[in-house]
XYZ file of C-alpha atoms in Angstrom:
469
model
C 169.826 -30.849 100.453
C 166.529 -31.597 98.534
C 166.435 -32.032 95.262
C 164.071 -29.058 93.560
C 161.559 -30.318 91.018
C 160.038 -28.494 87.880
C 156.312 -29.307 87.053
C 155.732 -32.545 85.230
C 155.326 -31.633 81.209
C 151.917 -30.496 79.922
C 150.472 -33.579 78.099
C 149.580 -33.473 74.436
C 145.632 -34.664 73.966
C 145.135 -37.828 71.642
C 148.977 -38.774 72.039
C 148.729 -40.819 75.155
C 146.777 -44.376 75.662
C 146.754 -47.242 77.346
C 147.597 -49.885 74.528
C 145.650 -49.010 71.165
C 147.482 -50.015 67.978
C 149.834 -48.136 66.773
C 150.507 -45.824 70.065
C 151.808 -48.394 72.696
C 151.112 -48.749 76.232
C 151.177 -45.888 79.267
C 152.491 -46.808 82.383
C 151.925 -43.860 83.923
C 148.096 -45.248 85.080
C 146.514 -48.222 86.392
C 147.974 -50.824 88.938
C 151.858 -50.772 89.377
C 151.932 -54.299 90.104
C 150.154 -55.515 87.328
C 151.658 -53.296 84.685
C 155.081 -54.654 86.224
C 154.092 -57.926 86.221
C 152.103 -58.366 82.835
C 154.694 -56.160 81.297
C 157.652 -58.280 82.496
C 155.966 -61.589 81.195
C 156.877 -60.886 77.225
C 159.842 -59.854 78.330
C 160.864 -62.859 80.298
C 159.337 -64.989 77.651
C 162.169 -63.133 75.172
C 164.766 -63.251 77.984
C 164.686 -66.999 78.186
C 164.277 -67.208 73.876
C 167.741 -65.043 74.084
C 168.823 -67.155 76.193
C 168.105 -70.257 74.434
C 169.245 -68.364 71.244
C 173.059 -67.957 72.784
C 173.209 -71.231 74.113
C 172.704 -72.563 70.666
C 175.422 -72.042 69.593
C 177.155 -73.353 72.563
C 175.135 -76.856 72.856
C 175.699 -77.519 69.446
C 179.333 -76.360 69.017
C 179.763 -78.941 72.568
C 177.933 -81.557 71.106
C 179.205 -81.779 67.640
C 182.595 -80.727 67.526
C 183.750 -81.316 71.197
C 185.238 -79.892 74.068
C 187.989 -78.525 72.698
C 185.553 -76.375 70.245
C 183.235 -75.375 73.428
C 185.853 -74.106 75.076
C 187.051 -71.935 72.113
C 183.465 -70.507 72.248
C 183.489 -70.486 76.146
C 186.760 -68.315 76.514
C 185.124 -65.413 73.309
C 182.089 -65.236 75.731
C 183.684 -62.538 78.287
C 184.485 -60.335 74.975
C 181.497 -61.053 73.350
C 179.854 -59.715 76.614
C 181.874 -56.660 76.917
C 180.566 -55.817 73.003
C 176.846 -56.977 73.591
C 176.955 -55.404 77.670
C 177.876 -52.023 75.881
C 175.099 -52.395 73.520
C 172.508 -53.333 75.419
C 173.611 -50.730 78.222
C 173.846 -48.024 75.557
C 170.368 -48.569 73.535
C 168.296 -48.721 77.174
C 169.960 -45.819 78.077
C 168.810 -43.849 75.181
C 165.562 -45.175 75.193
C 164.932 -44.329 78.737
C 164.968 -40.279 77.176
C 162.319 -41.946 74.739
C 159.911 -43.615 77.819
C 160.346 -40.097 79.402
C 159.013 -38.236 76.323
C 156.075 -40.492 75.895
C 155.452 -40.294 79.350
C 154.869 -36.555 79.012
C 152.775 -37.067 75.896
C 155.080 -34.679 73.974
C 155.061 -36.088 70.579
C 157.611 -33.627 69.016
C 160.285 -34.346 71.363
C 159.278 -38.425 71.237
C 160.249 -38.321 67.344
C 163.273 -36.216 68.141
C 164.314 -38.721 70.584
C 164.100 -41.562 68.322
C 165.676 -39.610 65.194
C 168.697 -39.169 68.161
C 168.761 -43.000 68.992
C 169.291 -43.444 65.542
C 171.965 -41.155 65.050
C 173.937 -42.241 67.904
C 173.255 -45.894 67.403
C 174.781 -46.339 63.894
C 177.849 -44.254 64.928
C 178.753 -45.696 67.681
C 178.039 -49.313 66.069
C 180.504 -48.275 63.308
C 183.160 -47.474 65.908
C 182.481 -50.573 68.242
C 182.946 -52.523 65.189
C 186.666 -51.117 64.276
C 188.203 -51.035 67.726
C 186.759 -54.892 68.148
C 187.982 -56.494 65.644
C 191.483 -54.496 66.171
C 191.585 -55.726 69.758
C 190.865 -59.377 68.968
C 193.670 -61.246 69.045
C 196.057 -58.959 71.446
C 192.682 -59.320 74.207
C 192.950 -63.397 73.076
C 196.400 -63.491 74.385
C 196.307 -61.226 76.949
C 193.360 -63.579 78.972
C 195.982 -66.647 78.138
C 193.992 -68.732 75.803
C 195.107 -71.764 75.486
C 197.307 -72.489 72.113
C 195.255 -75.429 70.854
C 191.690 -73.112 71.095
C 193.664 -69.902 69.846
C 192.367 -70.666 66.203
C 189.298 -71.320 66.849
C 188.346 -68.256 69.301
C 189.953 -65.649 67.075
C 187.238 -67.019 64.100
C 184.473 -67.637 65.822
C 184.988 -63.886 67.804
C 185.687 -61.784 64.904
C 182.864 -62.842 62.816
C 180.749 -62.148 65.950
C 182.299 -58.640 65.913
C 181.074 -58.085 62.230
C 177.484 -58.863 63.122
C 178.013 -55.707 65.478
C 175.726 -53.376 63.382
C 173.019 -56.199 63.506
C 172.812 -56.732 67.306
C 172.888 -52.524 67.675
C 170.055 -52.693 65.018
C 167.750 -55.031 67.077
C 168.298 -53.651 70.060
C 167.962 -50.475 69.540
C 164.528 -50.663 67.596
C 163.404 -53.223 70.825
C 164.459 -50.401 73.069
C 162.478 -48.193 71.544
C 158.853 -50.777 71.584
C 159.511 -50.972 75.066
C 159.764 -47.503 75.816
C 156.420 -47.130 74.276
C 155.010 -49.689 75.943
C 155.395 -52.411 73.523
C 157.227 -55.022 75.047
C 155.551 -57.979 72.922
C 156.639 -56.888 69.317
C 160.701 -57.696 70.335
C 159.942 -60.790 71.530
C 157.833 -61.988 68.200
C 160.678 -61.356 66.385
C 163.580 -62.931 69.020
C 161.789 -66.383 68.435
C 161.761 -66.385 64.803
C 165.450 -65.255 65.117
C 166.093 -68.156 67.375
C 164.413 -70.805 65.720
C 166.456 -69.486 62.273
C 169.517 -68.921 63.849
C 169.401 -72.853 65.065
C 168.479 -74.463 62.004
C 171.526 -72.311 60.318
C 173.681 -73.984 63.124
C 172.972 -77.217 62.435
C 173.513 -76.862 58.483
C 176.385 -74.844 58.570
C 178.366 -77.116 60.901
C 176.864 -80.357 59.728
C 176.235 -79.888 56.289
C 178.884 -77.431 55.386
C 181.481 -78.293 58.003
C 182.031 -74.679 58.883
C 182.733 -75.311 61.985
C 182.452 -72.849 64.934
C 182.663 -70.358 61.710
C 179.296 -71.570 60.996
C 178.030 -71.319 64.229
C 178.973 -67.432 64.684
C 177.672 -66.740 60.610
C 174.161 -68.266 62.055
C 174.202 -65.813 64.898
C 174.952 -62.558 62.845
C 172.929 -63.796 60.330
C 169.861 -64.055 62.134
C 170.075 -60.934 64.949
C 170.717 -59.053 61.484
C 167.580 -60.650 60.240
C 165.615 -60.040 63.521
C 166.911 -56.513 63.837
C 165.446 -55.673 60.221
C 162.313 -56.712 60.852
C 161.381 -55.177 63.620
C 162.896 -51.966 62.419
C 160.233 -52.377 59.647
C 157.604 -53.470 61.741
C 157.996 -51.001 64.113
C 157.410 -48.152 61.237
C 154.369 -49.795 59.751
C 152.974 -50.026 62.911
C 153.719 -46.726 64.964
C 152.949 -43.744 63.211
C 154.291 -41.926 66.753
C 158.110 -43.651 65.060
C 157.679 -42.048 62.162
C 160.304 -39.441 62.165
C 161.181 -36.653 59.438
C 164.085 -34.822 58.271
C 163.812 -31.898 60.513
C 163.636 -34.589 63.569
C 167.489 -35.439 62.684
C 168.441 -31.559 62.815
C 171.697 -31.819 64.954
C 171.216 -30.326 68.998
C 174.226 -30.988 71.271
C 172.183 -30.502 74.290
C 169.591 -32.811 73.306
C 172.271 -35.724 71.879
C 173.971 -34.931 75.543
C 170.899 -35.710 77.628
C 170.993 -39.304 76.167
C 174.343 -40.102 76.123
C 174.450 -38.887 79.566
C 172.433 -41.854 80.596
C 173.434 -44.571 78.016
C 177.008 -44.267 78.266
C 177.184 -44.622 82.451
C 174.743 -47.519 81.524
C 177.292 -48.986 78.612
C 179.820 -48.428 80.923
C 178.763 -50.024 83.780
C 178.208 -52.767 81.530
C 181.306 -52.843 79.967
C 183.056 -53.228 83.493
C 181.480 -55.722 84.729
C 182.696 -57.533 81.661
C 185.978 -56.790 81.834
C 185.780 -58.168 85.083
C 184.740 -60.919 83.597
C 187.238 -60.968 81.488
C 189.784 -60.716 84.131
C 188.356 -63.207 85.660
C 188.560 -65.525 82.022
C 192.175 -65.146 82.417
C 192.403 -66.296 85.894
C 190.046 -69.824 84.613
C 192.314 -70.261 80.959
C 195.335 -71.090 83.579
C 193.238 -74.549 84.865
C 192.875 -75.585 80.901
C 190.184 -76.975 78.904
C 188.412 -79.100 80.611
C 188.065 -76.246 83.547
C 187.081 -73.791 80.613
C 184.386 -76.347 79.275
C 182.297 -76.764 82.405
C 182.685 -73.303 83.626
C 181.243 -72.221 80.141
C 177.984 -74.804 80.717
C 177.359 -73.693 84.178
C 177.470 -69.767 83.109
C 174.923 -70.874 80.152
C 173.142 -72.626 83.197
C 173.442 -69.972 85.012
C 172.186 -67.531 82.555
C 169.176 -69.377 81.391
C 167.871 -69.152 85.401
C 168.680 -65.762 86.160
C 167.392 -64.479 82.931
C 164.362 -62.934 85.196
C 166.493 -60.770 86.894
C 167.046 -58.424 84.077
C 164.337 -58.660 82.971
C 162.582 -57.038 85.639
C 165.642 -54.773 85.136
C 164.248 -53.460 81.869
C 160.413 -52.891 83.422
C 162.119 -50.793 86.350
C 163.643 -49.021 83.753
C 160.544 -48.296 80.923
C 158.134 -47.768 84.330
C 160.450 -45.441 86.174
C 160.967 -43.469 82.537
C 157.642 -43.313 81.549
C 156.210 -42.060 85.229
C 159.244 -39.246 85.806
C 158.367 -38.158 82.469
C 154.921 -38.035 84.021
C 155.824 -36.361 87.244
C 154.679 -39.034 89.336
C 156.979 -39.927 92.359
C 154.787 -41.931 94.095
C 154.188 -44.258 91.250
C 157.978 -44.802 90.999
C 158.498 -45.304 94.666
C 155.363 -48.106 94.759
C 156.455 -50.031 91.376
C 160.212 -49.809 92.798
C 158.818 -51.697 96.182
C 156.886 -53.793 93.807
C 159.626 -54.946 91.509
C 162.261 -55.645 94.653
C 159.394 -58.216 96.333
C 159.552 -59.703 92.499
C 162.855 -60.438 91.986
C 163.705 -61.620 95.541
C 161.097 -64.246 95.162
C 162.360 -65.097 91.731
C 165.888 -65.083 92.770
C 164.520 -68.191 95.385
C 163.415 -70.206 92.099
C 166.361 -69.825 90.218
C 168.144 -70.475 93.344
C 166.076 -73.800 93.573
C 166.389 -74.977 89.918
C 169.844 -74.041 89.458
C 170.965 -76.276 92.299
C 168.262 -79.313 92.077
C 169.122 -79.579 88.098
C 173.285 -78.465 88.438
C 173.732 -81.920 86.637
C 171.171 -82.422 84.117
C 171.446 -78.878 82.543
C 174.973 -79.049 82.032
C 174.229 -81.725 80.118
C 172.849 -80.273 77.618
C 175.712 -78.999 76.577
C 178.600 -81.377 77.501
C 178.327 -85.214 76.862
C 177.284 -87.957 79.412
C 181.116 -89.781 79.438
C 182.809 -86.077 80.623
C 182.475 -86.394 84.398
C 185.517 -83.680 84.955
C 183.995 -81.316 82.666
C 180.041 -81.645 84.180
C 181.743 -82.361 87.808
C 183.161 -78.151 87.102
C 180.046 -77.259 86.010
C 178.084 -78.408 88.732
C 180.547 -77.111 91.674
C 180.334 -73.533 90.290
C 176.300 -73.650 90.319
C 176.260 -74.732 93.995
C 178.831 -71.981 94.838
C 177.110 -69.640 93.327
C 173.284 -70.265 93.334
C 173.211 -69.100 97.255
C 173.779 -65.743 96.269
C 171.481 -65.373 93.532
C 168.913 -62.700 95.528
C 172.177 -59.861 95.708
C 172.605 -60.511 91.774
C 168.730 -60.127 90.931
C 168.284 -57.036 93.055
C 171.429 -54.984 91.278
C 169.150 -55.090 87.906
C 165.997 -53.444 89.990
C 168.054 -50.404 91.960
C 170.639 -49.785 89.120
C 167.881 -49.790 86.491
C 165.889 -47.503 88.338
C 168.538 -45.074 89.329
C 169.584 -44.784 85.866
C 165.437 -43.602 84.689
C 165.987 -41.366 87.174
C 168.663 -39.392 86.039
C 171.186 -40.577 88.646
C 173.772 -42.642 86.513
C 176.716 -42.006 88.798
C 175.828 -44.713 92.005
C 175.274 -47.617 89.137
C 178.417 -46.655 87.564
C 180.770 -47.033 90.608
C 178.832 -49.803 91.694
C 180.129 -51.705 88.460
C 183.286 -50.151 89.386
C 183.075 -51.828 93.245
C 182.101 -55.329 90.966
C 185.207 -55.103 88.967
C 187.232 -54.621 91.702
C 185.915 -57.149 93.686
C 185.637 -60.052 91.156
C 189.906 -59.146 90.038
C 190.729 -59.236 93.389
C 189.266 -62.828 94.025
C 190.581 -63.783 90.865
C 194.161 -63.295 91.167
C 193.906 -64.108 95.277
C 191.336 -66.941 95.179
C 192.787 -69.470 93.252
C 195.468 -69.693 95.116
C 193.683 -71.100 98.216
C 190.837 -72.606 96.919
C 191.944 -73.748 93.121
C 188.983 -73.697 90.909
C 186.579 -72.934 93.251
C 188.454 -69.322 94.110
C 187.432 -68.707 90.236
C 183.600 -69.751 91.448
C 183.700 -67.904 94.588
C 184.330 -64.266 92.618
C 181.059 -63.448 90.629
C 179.200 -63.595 94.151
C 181.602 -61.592 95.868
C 181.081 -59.213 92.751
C 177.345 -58.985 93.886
C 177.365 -58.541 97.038
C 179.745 -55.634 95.957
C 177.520 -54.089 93.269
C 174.387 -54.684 95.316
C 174.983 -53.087 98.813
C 175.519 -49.742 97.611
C 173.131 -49.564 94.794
C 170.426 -49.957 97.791
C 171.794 -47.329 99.614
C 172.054 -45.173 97.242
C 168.428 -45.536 96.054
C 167.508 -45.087 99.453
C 169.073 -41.707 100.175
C 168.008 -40.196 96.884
C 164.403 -41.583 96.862
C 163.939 -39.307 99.969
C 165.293 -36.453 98.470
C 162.834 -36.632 95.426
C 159.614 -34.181 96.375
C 156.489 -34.657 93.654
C 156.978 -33.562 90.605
C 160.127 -34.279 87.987
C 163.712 -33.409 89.110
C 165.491 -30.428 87.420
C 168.557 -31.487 85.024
């Protein structure tokens, strides 16, 4: 049956613009390709600075304190993944209400929106906070981590988990820029936060021998940092932010619409890591060495794919802004768009991933450990092949999710989990090492297959206008 639509919102005058200061940008006019693509270029920009910014710690915990260290940090990065996956998943989500309301031009229900995303945010960053640091250790043992890196993870983890509030902080105000438009602000900030968040690296470990301690204070320490100053920025800037008490006045309904699209998007985030994690459990059995170059080649592998959700996040801000706008057409162009961008980027990383296996990895592991780089490199050529299913996962489930249809990406991350626990626990036993490799594709391919089919059957439901809740 067809989906029925309502007629898109009535626009407020003088609300809506196409990049002034203080107002954002609209994506509901112009070209869809070169919103997407000028849009996307910030955000890549502060894709790869994240990137670089979580592989600090990891080049200079490998390079100054040893394998035995990276690997302590390498085993914490599936639960440091399910924490910052639910985050990240959680603050798009709500923000996608935010792009919808802007979209529309209404003002009141854009403050509203952002009064709710704060509401939400700090409660659930409080409660992320207690069960994480509870489940520490038990999780620690459960993914059999190795006795003589036991110390080490638990420390470097759990002061991780008390920078929660400071990672929900940043992204939560970033989710909001981008839903207006802004998708330049986030990233001014991410590079300061990176640059800091080094330099505290290097002087906690070196000067203060703290350790990996030292190198998880510098990362709280500076997302906190980050996360304050674009909260402040982001008021002095947008008047349309500024929000008042009657904006925080308590409606189920409305709290329910967002939470009914950032939890399926935490959630679906938080699976795939406890694949992941799963999957750590499987990799702790080969030891440290194992542990040590699969962590390089995932910070390898991370640092190329980085694109991929990145285009995620402009799927998501177009798609919210232009529903909110009633404009199907738009949606259906920039989704066509956005897939023809991220296959052709998926061929790049594909390219660099493979050509520079060896020389990347070595930024993080030392010259004389041939077993640990020789691990690295075999899981990039395993896995770089199927780089195009990976990249197109962030365009359908991104878009799905603006559109109201959170169910589809959900079970897809449910069909990943599956997939990458089966290969796990079955792999290994054929293939050794490489079974471990072999699961995050098959994962993929899992996720990806029905994400497009799903897209495609409800895109043709969808008449002109915006679908009734």
């Amino acid at each position: 049956m067809a989906i029925t639509f309502k007629p898109a919102p009535k626009r407020v005058s003088g609300t809506g613009n196409t990049g002034s200061a203080g107002t954002g940008k609209d994506m509901t006019q112009g070209s869809p390709f070169k919103l997407i693509f000028f849009y996307s270029i910030p955000l890549l920009i502060g894709n790869l600075v994240q990137q670089l910014y979580n592989m600090a710690d990891t080049i200079i915990v490998g390079r100054l304190l040893g394998t035995a260290a990276l690997a302590a940090v390498g085993t914490t990065g599936p639960m440091n993944f399910l924490v910052l996956g639910f985050v990240t998943g959680l603050t798009a989500g709500f923000a996608v209400i935010t792009a919808q309301k802007y979209g529309a031009k209404d003002t009141v229900a854009l403050k509203r929106s952002i009064a709710m995303n704060i509401i939400l945010n700090v409660a659930f960053s409080v409660a992320m906070t207690v069960v994480a640091l509870i489940t520490t250790e038990p999780i620690l043992r459960l993914i059999n981590t190795p006795t003589e890196i036991f110390a080490d993870a638990t420390v470097y983890i759990k002061i991780i988990y008390w920078g929660i509030g400071g990672i929900v902080l940043y992204n939560g105000t970033s989710c909001i820029l981008r839903a207006l438009g802004d998708s330049k602000t986030p990233l001014y900030f991410l590079v300061a936060s990176a640059v800091l968040n080094i330099v505290l690296d290097i002087v906690f470990i070196l000067n203060f021998n703290m350790g990996v301690g030292g190198a998880a204070w510098a990362t709280v320490i500076s997302q906190t940092l980050a996360g304050l100053a674009t909260l402040i920025f982001m008021i002095v800037r947008y008047p349309l932010v500024r929000t008042t008490k009657k904006d925080y006045a308590w409606d189920s309904y409305f709290a329910w619409q967002h939470l009914k699209i950032g939890l399926p998007m935490a959630f679906q985030f938080s699976i795939t890591a406890i694949g992941v994690v799963v999957l750590q459990g499987a990799l702790n059995i080969f030891g440290a060495v194992k542990i040590a170059g699969y962590t390089a080649a995932q910070k390898v592998e991370q640092l190329t794919v980085g694109v991929a959700s990145t285009l995620g996040v402009t799927m998501a801000n177009y798609t919210g802004q232009n529903l909110g706008a009633g404009d199907l057409n738009r949606i259906k162009q920039g989704t066509n768009i956005g897939t023809l961008l991220t296959i052709s980027f998926s061929l790049v990383s594909m390219a660099i991933a493979m050509v520079f296996a060896e020389p990347l990895s070595t930024l993080f592991i030392e010259q004389g450990e041939t077993e640990v780089i020789a691990a690295s490199r075999q899981y990039l050529f395993i896995t770089a092949p199927f780089y195009p299913f990976l990249f197109v996962i962030f365009i359908y489930r991104n878009v799905l999710q603006s559109l109201g249809r959170g169910f589809m990406p959900l079970m897809a991350g449910v069909f990943e989990l599956v997939a990458r626990t089966v290969a796990a626990y079955t792999l290994p036993a054929i293939a050794e090492y490489a079974g471990i490799c072999f699961a995050g594709p098959l994962a993929w391919i899992g996720a990806a297959v029905p994400l497009f089919i799903s897209y495609t059957v409800i895109i043709k439901k969808f008449r002109c206008g915006v679908p009734q809740s």
